[in-house]
Coordinates of C-alpha atoms in Angstrom, one line a residue:
Chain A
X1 CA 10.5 276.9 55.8
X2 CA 12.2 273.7 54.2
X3 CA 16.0 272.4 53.9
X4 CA 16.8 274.2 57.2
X5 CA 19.4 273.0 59.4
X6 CA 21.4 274.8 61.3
X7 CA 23.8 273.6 64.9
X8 CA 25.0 276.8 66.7
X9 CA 27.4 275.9 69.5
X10 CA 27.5 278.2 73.1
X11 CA 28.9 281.5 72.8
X12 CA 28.3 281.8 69.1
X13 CA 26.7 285.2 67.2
X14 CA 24.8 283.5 64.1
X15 CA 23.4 286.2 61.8
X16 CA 20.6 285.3 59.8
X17 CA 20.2 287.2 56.6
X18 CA 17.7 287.6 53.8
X19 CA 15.5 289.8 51.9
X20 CA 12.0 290.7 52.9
X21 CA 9.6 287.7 53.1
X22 CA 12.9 285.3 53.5
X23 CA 11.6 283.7 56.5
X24 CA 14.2 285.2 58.8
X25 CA 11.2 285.8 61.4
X26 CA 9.4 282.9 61.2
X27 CA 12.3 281.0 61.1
X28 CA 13.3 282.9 65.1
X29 CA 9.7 282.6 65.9
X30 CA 9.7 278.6 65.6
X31 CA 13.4 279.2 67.6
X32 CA 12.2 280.8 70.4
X33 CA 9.0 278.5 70.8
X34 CA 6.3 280.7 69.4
X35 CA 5.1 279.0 66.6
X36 CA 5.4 275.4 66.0
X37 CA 7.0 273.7 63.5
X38 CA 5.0 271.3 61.8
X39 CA 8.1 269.0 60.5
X40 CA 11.3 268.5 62.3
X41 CA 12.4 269.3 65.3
X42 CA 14.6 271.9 67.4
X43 CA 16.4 270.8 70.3
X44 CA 17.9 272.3 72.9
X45 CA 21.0 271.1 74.7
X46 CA 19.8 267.7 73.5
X47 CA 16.2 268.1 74.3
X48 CA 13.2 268.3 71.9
X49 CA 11.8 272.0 73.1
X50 CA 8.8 272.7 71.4
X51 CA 7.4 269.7 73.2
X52 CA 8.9 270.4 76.5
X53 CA 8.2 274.4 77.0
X54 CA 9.7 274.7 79.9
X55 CA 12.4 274.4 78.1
X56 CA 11.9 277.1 76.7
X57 CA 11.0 279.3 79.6
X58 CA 14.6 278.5 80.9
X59 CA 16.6 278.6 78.6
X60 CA 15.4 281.1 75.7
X61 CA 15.3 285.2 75.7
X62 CA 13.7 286.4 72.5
X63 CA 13.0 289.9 71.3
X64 CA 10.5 289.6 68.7
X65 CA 10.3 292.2 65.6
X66 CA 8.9 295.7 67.0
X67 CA 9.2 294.9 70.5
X68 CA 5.5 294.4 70.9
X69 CA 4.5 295.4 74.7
X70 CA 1.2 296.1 76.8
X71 CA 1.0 299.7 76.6
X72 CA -0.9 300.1 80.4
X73 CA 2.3 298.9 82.4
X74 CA 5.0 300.6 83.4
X75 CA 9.1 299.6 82.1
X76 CA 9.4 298.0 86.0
X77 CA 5.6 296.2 85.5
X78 CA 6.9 294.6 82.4
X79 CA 10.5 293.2 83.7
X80 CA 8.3 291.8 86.4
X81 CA 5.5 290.5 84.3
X82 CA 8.4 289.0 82.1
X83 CA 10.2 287.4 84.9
X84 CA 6.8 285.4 87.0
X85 CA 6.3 284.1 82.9
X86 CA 9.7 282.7 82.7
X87 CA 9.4 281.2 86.8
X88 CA 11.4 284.0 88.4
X89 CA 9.9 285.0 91.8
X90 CA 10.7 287.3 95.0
X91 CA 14.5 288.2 95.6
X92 CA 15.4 286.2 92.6
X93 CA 13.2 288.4 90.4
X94 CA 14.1 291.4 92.0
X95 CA 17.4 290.8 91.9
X96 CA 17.4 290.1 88.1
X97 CA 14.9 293.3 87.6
X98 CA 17.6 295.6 89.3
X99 CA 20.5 294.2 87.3
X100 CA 18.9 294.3 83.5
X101 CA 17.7 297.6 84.2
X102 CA 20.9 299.0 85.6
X103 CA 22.7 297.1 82.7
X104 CA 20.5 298.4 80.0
X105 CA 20.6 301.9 81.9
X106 CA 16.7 302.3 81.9
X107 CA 16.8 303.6 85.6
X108 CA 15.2 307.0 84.4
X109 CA 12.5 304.8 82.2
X110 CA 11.4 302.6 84.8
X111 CA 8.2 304.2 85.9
X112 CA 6.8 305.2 82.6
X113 CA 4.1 303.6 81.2
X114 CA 5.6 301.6 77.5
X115 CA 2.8 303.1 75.9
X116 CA 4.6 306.6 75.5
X117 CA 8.4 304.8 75.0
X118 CA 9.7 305.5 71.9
X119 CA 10.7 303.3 69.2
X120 CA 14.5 303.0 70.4
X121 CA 13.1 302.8 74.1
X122 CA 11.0 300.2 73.3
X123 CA 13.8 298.5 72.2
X124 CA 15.7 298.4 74.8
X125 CA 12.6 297.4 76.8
X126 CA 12.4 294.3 74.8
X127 CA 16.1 293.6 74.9
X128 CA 15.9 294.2 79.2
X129 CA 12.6 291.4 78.8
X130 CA 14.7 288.6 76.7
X131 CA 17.9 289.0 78.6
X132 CA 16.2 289.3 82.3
X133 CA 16.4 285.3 83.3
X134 CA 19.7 285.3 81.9
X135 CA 19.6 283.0 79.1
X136 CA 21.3 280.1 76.8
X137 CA 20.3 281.3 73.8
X138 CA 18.9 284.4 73.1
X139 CA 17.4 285.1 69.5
X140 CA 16.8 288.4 68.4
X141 CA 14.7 289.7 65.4
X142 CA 15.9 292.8 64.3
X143 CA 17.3 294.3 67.7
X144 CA 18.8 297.6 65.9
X145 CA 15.3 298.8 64.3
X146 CA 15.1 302.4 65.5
X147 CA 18.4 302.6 67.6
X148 CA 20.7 305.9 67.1
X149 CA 23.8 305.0 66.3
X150 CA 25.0 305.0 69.7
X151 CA 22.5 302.4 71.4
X152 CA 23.9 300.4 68.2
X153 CA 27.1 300.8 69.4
X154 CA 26.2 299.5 73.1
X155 CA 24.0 297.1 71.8
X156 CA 26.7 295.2 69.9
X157 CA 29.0 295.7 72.7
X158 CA 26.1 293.9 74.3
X159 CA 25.4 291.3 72.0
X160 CA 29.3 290.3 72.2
X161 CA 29.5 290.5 75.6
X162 CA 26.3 288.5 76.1
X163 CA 28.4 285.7 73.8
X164 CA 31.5 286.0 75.4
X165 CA 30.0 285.0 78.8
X166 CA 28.8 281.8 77.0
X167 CA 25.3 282.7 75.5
X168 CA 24.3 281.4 72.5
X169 CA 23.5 284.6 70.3
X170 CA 20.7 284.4 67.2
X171 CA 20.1 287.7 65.2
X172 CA 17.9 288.6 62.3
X173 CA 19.2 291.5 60.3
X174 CA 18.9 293.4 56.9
X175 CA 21.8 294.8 57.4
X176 CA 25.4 293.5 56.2
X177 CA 27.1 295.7 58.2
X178 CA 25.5 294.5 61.1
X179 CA 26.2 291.2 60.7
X180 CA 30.2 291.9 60.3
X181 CA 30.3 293.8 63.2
X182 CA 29.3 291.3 65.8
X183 CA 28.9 288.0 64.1
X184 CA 31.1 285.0 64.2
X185 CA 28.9 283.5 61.5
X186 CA 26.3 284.0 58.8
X187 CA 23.5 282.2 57.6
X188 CA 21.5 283.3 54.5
X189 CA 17.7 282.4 53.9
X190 CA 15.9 283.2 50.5
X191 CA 11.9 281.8 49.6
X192 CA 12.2 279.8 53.1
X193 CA 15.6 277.6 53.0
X194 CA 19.0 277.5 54.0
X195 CA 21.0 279.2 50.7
X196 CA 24.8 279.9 52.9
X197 CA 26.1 279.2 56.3
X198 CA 29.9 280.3 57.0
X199 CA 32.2 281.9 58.9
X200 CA 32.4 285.7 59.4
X201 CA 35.2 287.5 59.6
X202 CA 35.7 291.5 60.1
X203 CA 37.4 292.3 56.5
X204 CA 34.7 289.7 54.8
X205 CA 32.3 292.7 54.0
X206 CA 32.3 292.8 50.2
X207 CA 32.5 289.0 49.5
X208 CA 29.5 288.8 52.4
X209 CA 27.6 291.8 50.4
X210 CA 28.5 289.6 46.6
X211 CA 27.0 286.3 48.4
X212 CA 24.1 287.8 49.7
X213 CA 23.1 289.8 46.1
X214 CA 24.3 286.5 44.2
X215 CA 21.7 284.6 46.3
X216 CA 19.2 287.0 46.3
X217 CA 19.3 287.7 42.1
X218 CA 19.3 284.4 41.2
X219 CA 16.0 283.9 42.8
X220 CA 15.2 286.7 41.3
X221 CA 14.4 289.1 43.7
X222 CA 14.2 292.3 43.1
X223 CA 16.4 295.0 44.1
X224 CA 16.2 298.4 44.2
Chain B
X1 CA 2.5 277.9 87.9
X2 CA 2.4 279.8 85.0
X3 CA -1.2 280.2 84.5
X4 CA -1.5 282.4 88.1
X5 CA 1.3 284.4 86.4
X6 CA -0.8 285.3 84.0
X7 CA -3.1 285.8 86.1
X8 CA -1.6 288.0 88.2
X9 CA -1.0 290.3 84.8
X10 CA -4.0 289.8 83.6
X11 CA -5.2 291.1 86.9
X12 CA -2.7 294.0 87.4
X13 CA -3.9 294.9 83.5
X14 CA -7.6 295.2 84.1
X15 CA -6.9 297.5 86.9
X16 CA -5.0 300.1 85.7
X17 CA -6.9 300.4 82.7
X18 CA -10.1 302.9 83.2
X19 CA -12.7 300.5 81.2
X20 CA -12.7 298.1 84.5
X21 CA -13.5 301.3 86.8
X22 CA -15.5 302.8 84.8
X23 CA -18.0 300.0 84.3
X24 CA -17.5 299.2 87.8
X25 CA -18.7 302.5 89.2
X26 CA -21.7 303.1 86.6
X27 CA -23.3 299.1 87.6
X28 CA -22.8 299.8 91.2
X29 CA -24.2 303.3 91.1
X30 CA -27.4 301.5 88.6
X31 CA -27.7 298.8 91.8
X32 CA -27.5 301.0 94.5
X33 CA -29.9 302.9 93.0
X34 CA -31.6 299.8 92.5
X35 CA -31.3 298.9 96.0
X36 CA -33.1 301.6 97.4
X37 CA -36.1 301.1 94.9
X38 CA -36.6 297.9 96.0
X39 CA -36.2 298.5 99.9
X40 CA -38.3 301.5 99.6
X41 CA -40.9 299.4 98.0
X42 CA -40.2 296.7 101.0
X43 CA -41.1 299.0 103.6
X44 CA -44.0 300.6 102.0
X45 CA -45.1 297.1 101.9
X46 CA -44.3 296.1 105.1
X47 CA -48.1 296.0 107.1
X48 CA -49.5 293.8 103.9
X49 CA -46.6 291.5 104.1
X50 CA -46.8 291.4 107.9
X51 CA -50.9 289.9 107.5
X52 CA -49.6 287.3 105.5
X53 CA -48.6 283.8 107.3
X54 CA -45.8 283.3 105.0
X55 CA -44.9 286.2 102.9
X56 CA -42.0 287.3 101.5
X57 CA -39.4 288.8 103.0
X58 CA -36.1 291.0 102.4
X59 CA -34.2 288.3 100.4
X60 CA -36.9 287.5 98.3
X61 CA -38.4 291.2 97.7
X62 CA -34.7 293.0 97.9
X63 CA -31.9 290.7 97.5
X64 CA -32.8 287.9 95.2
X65 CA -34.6 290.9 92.5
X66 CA -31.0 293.0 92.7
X67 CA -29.4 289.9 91.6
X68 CA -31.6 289.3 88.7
X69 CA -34.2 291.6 88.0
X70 CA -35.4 289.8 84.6
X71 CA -35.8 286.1 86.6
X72 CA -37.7 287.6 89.5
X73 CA -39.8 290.4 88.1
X74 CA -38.3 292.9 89.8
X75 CA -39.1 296.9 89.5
X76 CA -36.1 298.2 87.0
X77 CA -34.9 295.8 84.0
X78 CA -31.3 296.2 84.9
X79 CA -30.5 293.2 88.0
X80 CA -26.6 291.9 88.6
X81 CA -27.4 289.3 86.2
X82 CA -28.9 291.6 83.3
X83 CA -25.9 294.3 83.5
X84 CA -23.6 291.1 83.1
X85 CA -24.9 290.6 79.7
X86 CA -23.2 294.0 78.8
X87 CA -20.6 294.0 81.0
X88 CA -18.4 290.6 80.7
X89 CA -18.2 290.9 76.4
X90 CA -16.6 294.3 77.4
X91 CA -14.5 293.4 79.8
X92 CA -13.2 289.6 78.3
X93 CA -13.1 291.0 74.7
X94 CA -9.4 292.3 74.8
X95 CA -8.4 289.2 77.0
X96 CA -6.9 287.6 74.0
X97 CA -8.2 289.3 71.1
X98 CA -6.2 292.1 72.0
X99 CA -3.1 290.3 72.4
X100 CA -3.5 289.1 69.0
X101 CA -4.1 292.6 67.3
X102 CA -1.7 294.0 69.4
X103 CA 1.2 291.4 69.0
X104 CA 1.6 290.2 72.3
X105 CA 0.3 286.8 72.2
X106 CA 3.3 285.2 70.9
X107 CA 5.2 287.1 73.9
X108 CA 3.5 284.0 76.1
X109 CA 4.0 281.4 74.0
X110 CA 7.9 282.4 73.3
X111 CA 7.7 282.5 77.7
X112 CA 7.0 279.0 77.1
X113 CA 3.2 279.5 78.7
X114 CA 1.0 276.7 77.3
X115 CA -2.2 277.5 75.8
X116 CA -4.2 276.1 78.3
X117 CA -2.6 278.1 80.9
X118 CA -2.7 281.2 78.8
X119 CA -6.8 281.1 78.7
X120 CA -7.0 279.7 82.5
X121 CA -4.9 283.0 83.5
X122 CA -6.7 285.3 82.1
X123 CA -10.0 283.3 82.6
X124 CA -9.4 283.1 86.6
X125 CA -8.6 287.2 86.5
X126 CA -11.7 288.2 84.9
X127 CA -13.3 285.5 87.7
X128 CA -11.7 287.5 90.1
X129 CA -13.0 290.8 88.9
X130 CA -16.7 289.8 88.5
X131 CA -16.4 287.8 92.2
X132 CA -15.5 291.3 93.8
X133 CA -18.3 293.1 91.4
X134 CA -20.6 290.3 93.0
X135 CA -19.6 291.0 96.5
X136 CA -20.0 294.7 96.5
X137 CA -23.1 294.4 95.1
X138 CA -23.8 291.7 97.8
X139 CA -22.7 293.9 100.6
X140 CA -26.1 296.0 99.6
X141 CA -28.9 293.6 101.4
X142 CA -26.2 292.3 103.6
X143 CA -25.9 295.6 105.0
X144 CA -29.1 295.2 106.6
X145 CA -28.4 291.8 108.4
X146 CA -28.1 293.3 111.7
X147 CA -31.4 294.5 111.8
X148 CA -33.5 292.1 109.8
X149 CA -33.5 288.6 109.2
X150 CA -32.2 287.2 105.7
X151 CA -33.0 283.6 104.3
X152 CA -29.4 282.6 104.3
X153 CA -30.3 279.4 102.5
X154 CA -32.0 281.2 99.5
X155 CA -29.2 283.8 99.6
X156 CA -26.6 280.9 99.5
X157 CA -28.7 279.5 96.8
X158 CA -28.8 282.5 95.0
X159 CA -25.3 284.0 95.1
X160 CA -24.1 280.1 93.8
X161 CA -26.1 280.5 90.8
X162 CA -25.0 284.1 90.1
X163 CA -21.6 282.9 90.7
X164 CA -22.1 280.0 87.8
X165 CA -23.9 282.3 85.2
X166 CA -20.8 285.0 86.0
X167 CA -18.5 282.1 85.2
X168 CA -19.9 281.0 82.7
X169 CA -20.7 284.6 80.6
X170 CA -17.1 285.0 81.2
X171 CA -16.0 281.6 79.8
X172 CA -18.1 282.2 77.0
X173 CA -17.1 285.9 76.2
X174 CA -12.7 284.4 76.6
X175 CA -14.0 281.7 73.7
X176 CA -15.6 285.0 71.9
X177 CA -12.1 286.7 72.5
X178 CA -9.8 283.7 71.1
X179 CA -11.8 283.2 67.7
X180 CA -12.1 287.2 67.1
X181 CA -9.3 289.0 65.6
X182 CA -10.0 292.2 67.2
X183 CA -11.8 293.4 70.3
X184 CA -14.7 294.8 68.8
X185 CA -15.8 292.0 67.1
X186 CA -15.3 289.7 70.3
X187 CA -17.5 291.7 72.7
X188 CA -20.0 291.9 69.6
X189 CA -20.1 288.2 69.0
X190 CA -20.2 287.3 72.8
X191 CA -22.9 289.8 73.7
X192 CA -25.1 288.5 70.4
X193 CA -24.3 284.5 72.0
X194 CA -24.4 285.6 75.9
X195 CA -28.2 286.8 74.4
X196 CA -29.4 284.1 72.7
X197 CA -28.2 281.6 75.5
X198 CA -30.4 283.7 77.8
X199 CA -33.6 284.0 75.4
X200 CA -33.5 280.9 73.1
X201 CA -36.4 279.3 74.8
X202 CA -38.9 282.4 75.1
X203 CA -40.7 281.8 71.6
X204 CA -40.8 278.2 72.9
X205 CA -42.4 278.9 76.3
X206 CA -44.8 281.4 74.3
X207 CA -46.2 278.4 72.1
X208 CA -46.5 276.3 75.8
X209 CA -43.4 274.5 75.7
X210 CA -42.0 274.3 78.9
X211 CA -39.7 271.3 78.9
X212 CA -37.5 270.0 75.9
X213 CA -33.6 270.6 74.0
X214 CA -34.0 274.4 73.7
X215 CA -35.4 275.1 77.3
X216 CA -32.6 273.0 78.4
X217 CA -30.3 275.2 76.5
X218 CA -31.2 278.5 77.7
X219 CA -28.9 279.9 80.9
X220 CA -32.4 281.4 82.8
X221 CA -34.0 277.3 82.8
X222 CA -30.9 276.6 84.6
X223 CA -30.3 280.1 86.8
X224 CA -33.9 280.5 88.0
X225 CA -34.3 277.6 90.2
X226 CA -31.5 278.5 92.1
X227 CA -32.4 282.2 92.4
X228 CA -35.3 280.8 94.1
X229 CA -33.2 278.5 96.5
X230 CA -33.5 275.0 94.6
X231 CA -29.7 274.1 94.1
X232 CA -30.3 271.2 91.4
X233 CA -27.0 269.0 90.5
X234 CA -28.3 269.0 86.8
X235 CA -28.4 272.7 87.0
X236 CA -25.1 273.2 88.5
X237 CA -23.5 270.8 86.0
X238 CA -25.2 272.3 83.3
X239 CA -22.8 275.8 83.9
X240 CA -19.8 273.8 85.0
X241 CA -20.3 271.7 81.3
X242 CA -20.8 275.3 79.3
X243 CA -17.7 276.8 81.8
X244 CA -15.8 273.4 80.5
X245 CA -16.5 273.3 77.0
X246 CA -15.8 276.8 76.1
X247 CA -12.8 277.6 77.9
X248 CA -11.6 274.3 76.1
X249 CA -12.7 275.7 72.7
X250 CA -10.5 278.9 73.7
X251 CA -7.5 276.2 74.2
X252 CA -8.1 274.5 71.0
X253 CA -8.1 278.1 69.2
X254 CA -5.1 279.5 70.9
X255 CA -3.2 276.3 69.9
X256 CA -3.8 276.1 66.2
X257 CA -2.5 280.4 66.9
X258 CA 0.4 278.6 67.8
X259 CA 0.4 276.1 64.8
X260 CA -0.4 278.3 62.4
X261 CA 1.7 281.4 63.6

């Protein structure tokens, strides 16, 4: 990654955008604290994260790309596993546990092992892990990989809500459509740096769609 | 904080998946067996040993042998100490070489969960395991205490060093575990250095050398004397140094994971 800069204020849906290999992931994985970045620095409500990870424990939900998870625990094990990591404990956790999984409606999931979820379940799983200690920023790398179309639906009614209540919102997306339907605004990566960053509005889809395949020819990348 | 959270799933992990129990219940079946071998061959001894002003008793013919079979001479190859050669590699190899084939190493380092406290979790939860394995196994001659009368200091001697090589197999097989890429290759590469540490110095001692680097570098130099109730600082320091180094090598490698993504 080079040339990337990028200020996202609270309550704010950025999309990131950008072929395969753009950088969108690595890019969220440096975000959220997972990999370190070896020049520059993020900060976080004025503080340097990566050196302070605590930081990051606070203030940071992620959902990284497939929703990896340990297949032995159960949906419950996992919000709880999730929760002691990030510093929740006793009524606190169990009071968080309770509320993601009512809000995320996995009541009926929540003593099956994630080893036998399906894709879309798994999803949701990771989505009820990054949003359990209610965070300031929550980055999200693909979140609608194997949702039907109606757990797309609730999840961008989710995603908007999440910003309206002041979170900071972060998503990685291959899809345009996506990124007009809940983002405020739009950042587009190609070969690892910063190529657009503007406002999104909901009739912006075909001058969004000519950006992106202007960007992403001129490199040229190809399309199919 | 964070590393007893890991801990605690590290712990919760290792017990809901059958490879713990299973290995559990095949070693302590092997040392009961064990057990009775050498008990039965205790008793059968019993009116030679009673002529003898200062023979050996239960904790030198029973317990100290079901500890370590190899050390002592004992009457089946397979002690504690000897199945621990087999069973940590299995049991530390998907500590973090599973989370890294399986994707779920970055989930603790997005959690914010330093390295350091990543490898100390799962190190002290693997601890914990082989401490109960160690204490069932223990409860075998300690059964007997009401009716016969142990050498506690030996058996304090000897359960220490068990307890240090135990630590130290399973530091070395969670530094195996953050170098490999997959399981497999992790329990393979700990079992092949868990072996050498334990017979580097045999071709030495064959040619007569009994002092030197490579005796000092071999785990039974350091394990025997306290198997035979001589606790020795340089001996206890020499596991705590190995326990040290490795499970700061594991640091160093989960760190550069982080670096290097």
């Amino acid at each position: 990654m080079q040339d990337l800069s990028l200020t996202l204020p609270r309550g704010q849906v950025l999309g990131l955008l950008g072929v395969n290999g753009a950088g969108k992931s690595t890019t969220l994985s440096m975000i959220a604290g997972a990999l370190r970045p070896d020049r520059g620095s993020i900060q976080l409500n004025g503080a340097d994260f990566p050196e302070q990870p605590e930081l990051a424990r606070q203030l940071i939900g992620w959902l990284p790309e497939r929703a990896p998870l340990w297949a032995e625990l159960t949906v419950s094990e996992h919000l709880d596993a999730h929760g002691r990591l990030r510093g929740l404990r006793g009524s606190a956790l169990r009071q968080a546990r309770t509320a993601i999984i009512e809000r995320l409606q996995l009541q009926p999931l929540a003593r099956r092992l994630a080893g036998v979820l399906s894709q879309g379940q798994r999803q949701r799983l990771g989505l009820a892990c990054a949003l359990l200690h209610r965070p300031a920023l929550l980055v999200l790398d693909e979140p609608a990989n194997a949702l039907d179309p109606v757990q797309v639906a609730a999840l961008r009614a989710l995603i908007r809500e999440e910003a309206s209540s002041g979170t900071a919102v972060i998503l990685s997306t291959h899809l345009l459509t996506e990124v007009t339907a809940v983002c405020d605004r739009v950042a587009i990566l190609h070969e690892g740096s910063l190529r657009h960053d503007g406002p999104v509005h909901g009739d912006e889809h075909a001058a969004l769609e000519r950006t992106f395949f202007e960007i992403a020819m001129k490199s040229g990348a190809r399309v199919a | 904080m964070t590393a007893f959270a890991v801990m605690r799933l590290e712990l919760r992990r290792l017990f809901v998946r059958p490879l713990a129990w299973v290995l559990a219940a095949l070693t302590l079946a092997e040392l009961a067996f064990y057990f009775m071998l050498l008990l039965n061959n205790f008793l059968h001894l019993q009116v030679q040993l009673a002529a003898r002003p200062s023979g050996p008793g239960l904790t030198d013919m029973v317990s100290v042998p079901l500890l370590s079979s190899f050390l002592t001479g004992g009457l089946l190859p397979f002690g504690l100490t000897e199945l621990a050669l087999f069973v940590v590699p299995l049991l530390s190899m998907s500590m973090l070489a599973g989370e890294r084939s399986n994707g779920t190493l970055p989930l603790f380092f997005g959690a914010g969960v330093p390295p350091a406290s990543i490898v100390l979790g799962k190190y002290l939860a693997l601890l914990a395991w082989l401490v109960l394995w160690l204490i069932l196994t223990l409860a075998m001659p300690l059964s007997l205490a009401h009716s016969t009368h142990p050498d506690w200091g030996k058996l304090a001697s000897a359960t220490l060093g068990m307890l240090l090589a135990l630590a130290a197999l399973a530091a070395l097989g969670m530094a195996c575990s953050a170098f490999a890429s997959h399981p497999a290759i992790a329990a393979s590469a700990a079992l092949v250095i868990t072996v050498a540490f334990w017979v580097v110095n045999l071709a030495a001692q064959k040619a007569g050398i009994n002092n030197g680097v490579i005796n000092w570098l071999a785990m039974p130099t350091h394990l025997e004397p306290l198997l035979r109730g001589l606790v020795s600082t340089s001996d206890v320091l020499w596991f705590v140094l190995l326990i040290a180094l490795t499970l700061a090598l594991a640091t160093r490698r989960l760190s550069s994971d982080r670096e290097r993504g």
